[in-house]
CSV table of C-alpha atoms in Angstrom, one decimal:
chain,number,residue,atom,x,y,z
A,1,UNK,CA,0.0,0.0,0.0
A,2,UNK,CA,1.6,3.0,-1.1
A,3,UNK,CA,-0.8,5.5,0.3
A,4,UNK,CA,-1.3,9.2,-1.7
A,5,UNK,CA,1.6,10.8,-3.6
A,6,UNK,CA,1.6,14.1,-4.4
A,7,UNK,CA,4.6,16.0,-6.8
A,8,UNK,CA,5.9,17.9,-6.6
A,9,UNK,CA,6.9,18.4,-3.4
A,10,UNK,CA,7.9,22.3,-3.7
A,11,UNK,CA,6.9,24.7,-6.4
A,12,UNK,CA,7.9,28.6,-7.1
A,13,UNK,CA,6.3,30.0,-10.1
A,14,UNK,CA,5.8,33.8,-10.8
A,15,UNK,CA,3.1,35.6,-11.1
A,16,UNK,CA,0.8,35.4,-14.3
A,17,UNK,CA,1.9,31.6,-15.0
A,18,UNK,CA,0.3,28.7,-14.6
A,19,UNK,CA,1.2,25.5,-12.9
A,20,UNK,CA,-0.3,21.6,-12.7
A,21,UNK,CA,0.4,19.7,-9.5
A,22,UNK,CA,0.1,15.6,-9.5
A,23,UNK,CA,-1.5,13.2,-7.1
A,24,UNK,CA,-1.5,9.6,-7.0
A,25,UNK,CA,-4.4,8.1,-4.9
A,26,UNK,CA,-4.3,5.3,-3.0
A,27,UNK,CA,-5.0,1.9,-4.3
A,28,UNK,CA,-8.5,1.0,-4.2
A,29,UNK,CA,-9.8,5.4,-4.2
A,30,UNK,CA,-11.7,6.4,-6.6
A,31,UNK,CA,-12.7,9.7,-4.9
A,32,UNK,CA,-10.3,12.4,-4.2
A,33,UNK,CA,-10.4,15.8,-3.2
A,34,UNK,CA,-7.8,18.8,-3.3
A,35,UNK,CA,-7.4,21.5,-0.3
A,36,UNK,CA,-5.5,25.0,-0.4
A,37,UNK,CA,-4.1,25.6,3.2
A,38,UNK,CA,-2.4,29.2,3.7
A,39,UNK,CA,-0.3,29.6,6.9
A,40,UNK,CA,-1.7,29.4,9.7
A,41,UNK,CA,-4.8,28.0,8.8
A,42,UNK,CA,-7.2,25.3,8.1
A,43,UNK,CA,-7.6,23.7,4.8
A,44,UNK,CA,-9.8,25.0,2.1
A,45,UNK,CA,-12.2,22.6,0.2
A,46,UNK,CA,-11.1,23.1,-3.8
A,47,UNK,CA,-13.0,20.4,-5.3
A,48,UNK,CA,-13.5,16.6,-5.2
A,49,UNK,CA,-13.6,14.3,-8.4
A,50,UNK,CA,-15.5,10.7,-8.0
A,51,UNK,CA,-14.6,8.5,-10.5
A,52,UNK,CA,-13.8,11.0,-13.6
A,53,UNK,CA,-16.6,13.7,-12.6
A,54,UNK,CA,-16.3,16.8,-10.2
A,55,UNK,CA,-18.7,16.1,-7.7
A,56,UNK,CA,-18.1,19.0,-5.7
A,57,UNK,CA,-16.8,22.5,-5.5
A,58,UNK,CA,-15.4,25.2,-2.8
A,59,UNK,CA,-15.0,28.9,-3.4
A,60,UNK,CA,-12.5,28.8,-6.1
A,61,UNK,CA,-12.6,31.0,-9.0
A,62,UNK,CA,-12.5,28.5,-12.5
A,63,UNK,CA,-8.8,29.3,-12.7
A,64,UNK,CA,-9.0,26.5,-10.7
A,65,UNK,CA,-9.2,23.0,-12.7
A,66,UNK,CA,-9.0,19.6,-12.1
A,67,UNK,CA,-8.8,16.2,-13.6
A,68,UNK,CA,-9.4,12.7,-12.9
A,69,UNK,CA,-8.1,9.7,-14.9
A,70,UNK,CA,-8.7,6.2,-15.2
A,71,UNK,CA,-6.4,5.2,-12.6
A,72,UNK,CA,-7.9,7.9,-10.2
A,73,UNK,CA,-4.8,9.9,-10.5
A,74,UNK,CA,-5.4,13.7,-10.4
A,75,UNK,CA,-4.5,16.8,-11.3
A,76,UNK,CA,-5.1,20.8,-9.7
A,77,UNK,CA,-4.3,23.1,-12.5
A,78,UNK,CA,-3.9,26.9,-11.7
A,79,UNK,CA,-3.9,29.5,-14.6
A,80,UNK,CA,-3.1,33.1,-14.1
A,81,UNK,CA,-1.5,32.8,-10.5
A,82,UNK,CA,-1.7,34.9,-8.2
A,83,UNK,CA,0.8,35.8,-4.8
A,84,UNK,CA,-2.4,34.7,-2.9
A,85,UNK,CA,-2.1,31.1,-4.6
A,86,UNK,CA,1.1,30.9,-2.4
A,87,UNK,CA,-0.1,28.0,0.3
A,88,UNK,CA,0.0,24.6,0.7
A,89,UNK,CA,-2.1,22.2,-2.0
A,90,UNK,CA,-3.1,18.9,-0.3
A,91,UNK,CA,-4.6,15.8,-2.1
A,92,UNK,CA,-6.8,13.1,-0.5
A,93,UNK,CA,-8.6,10.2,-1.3
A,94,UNK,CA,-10.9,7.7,-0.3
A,95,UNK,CA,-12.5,4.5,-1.3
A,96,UNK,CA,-16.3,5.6,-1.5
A,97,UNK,CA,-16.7,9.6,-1.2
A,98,UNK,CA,-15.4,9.8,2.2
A,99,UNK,CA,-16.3,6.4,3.7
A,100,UNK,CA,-13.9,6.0,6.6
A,101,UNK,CA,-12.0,9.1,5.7
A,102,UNK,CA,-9.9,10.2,3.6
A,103,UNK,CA,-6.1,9.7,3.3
A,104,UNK,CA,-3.9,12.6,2.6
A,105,UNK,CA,-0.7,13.1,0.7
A,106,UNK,CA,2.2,15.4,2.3
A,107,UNK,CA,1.1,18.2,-0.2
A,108,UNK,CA,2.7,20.3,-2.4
A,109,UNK,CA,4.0,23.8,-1.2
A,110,UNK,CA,3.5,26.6,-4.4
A,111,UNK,CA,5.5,29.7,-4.0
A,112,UNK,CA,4.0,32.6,-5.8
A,113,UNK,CA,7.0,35.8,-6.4
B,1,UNK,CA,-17.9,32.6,9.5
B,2,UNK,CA,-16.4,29.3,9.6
B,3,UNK,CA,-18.7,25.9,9.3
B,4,UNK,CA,-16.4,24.5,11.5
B,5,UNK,CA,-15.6,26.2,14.8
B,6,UNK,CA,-12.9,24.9,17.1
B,7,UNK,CA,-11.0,26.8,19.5
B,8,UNK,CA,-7.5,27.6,18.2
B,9,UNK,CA,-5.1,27.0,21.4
B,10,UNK,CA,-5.2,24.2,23.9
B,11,UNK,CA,-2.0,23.8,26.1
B,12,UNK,CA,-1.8,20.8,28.7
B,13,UNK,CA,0.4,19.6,30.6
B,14,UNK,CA,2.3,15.5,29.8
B,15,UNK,CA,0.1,12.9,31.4
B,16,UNK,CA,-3.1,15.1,31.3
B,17,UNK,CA,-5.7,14.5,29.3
B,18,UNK,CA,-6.4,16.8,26.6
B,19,UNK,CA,-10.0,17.6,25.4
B,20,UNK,CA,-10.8,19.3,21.7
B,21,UNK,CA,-14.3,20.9,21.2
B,22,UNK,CA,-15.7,21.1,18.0
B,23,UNK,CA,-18.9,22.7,16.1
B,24,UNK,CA,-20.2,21.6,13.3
B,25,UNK,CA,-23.0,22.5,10.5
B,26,UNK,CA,-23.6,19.7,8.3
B,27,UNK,CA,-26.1,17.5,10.1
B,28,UNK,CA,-26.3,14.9,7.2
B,29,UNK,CA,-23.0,13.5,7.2
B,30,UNK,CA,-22.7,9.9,8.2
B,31,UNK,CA,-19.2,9.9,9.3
B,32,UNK,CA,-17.3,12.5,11.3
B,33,UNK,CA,-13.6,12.7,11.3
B,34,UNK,CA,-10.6,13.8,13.8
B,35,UNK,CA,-7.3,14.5,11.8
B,36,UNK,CA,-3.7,15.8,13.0
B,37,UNK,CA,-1.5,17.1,11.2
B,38,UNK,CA,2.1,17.6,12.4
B,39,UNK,CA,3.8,21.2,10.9
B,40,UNK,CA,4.7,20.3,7.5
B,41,UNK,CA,3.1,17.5,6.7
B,42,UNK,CA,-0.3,16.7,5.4
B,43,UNK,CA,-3.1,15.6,8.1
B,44,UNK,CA,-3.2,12.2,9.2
B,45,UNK,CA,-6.7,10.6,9.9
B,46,UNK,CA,-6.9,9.7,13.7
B,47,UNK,CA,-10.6,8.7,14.2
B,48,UNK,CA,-13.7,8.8,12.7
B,49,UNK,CA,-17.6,8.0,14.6
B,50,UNK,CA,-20.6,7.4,12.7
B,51,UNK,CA,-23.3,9.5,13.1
B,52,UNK,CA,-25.8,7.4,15.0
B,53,UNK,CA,-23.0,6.8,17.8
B,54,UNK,CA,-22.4,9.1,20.6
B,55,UNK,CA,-19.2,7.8,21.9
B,56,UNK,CA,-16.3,5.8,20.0
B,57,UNK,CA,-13.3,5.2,22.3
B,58,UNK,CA,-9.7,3.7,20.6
B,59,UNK,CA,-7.1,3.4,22.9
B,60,UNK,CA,-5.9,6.9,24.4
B,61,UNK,CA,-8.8,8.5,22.2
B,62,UNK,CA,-12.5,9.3,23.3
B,63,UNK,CA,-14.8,10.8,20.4
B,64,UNK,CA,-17.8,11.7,21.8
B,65,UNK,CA,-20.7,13.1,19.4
B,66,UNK,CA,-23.6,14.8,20.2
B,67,UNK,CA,-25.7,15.3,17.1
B,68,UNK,CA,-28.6,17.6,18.7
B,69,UNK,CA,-25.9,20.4,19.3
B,70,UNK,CA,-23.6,19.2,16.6
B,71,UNK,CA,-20.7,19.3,18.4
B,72,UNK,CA,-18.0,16.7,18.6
B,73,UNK,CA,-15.2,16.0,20.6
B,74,UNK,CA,-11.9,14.9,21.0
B,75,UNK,CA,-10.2,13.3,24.3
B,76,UNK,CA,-6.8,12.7,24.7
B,77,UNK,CA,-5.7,10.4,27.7
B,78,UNK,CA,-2.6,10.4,29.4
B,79,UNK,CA,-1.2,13.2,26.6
B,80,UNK,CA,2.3,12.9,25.4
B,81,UNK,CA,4.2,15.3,24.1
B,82,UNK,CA,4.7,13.9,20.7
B,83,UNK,CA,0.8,14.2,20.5
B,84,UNK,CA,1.6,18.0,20.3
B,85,UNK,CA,0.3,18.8,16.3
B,86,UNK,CA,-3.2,21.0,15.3
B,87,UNK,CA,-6.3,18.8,15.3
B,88,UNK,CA,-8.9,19.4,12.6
B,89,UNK,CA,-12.8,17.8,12.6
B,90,UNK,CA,-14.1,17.3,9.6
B,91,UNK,CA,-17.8,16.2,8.6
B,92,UNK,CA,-17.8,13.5,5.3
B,93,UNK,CA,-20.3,15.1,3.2
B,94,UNK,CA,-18.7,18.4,3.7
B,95,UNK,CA,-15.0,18.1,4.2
B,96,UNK,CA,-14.7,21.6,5.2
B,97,UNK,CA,-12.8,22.5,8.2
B,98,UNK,CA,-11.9,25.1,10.4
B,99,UNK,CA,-8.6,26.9,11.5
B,100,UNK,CA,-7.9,24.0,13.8
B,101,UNK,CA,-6.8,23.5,17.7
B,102,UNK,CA,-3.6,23.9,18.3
B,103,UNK,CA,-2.5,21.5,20.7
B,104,UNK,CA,0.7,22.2,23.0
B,105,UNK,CA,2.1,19.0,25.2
B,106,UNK,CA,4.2,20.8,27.7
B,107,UNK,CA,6.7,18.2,29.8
């Protein structure tokens, strides 16, 4: 059991571009969800994808997009970043939209300049 | 305001027992979650209760749940100091959570 993956583990980007960060679930998930969390504070529901479809979304403006492939590997795609993008991005997943809970990945820090 | 409310400091001392309050809003969610999460790392699952329990107890931890109030919370026996992290609850069908209780073992 390998649990959930995320890459990378540390980003910096500037301003204005745009950046794709990966998770892998774990084996046997076919829901998972991404989170921002800024210092200092709890995180912040982005979306959740169950098997291919979003089936759920936080306050995010659409320059926040996802995916969800066969293999229930994701992706959070940012366009047009911002310096208030700069947080922490976790992934989690679980077996049956959040039966049991969900397991998280160690996250990847972005770095806005 | 927050869905979630928890109060952000706790500080205990080792061998105490420690006791996290939280408030909820979603009263539809079947499974309710306690997670910890260490600084820098993502947040590890530590319990969960179903909703039609009021107490769930796994070794040093105590989840008790009352639905009428929604408000859920987390005891700690016999606290260590490696059990120093901030503690997040989390409802299933809405996976939102608050700031967080900061949780400070002191020896």
């Amino acid at each position: 059991e390998t649990g959930v993956t995320q890459s990378p583990t540390h980003l910096i980007k500037t301003r204005g571009q745009q950046v794709t960060l990966r998770c892998s679930s774990q084996s046997g998930h076919n829901t998972v969800s991404w989170y921002q969390q800024a210092l200092g504070q709890g995180p912040q529901f982005i979306f959740q994808y169950y098997r291919e479809e979003e089936n759920g979304r936080g306050n995010f403006p659409p320059r926040f997009s996802g995916l969800q492939f066969p293999n229930y590997s994701s992706e959070l795609n940012v366009n047009a970043l911002e310096l208030d993008d700069s947080a922490l991005y976790l992934c989690a997943s679980s077996p049956r939209q959040g039966a049991y809970g969900y397991t998280f990945g160690s996250g990847t820090r972005l770095t806005v300049v | 305001g927050e869905d979630v409310e928890q109060s952000l400091f706790l500080s205990v001392r080792e061998g105490d027992s420690s006791v996290i309050n939280c408030t909820y809003t979603d009263s539809s969610s079947t499974y309710l979650y306690w997670y910890k999460q260490e600084p820098g790392a993502g947040l590890q699952l530590l319990t969960y209760i179903f909703s039609n329990m009021d107490m769930k107890q796994d070794q040093r931890l105590t989840v008790l749940l009352n639905k009428k109030d929604k408000h859920l919370s987390l005891r700690i026996a016999d606290t260590q100091t490696g059990d120093s992290a901030i503690y997040f609850c989390a409802a299933v069908n809405d996976m939102r959570f608050g700031a967080g209780t900061r949780l400070t073992v002191k020896p």
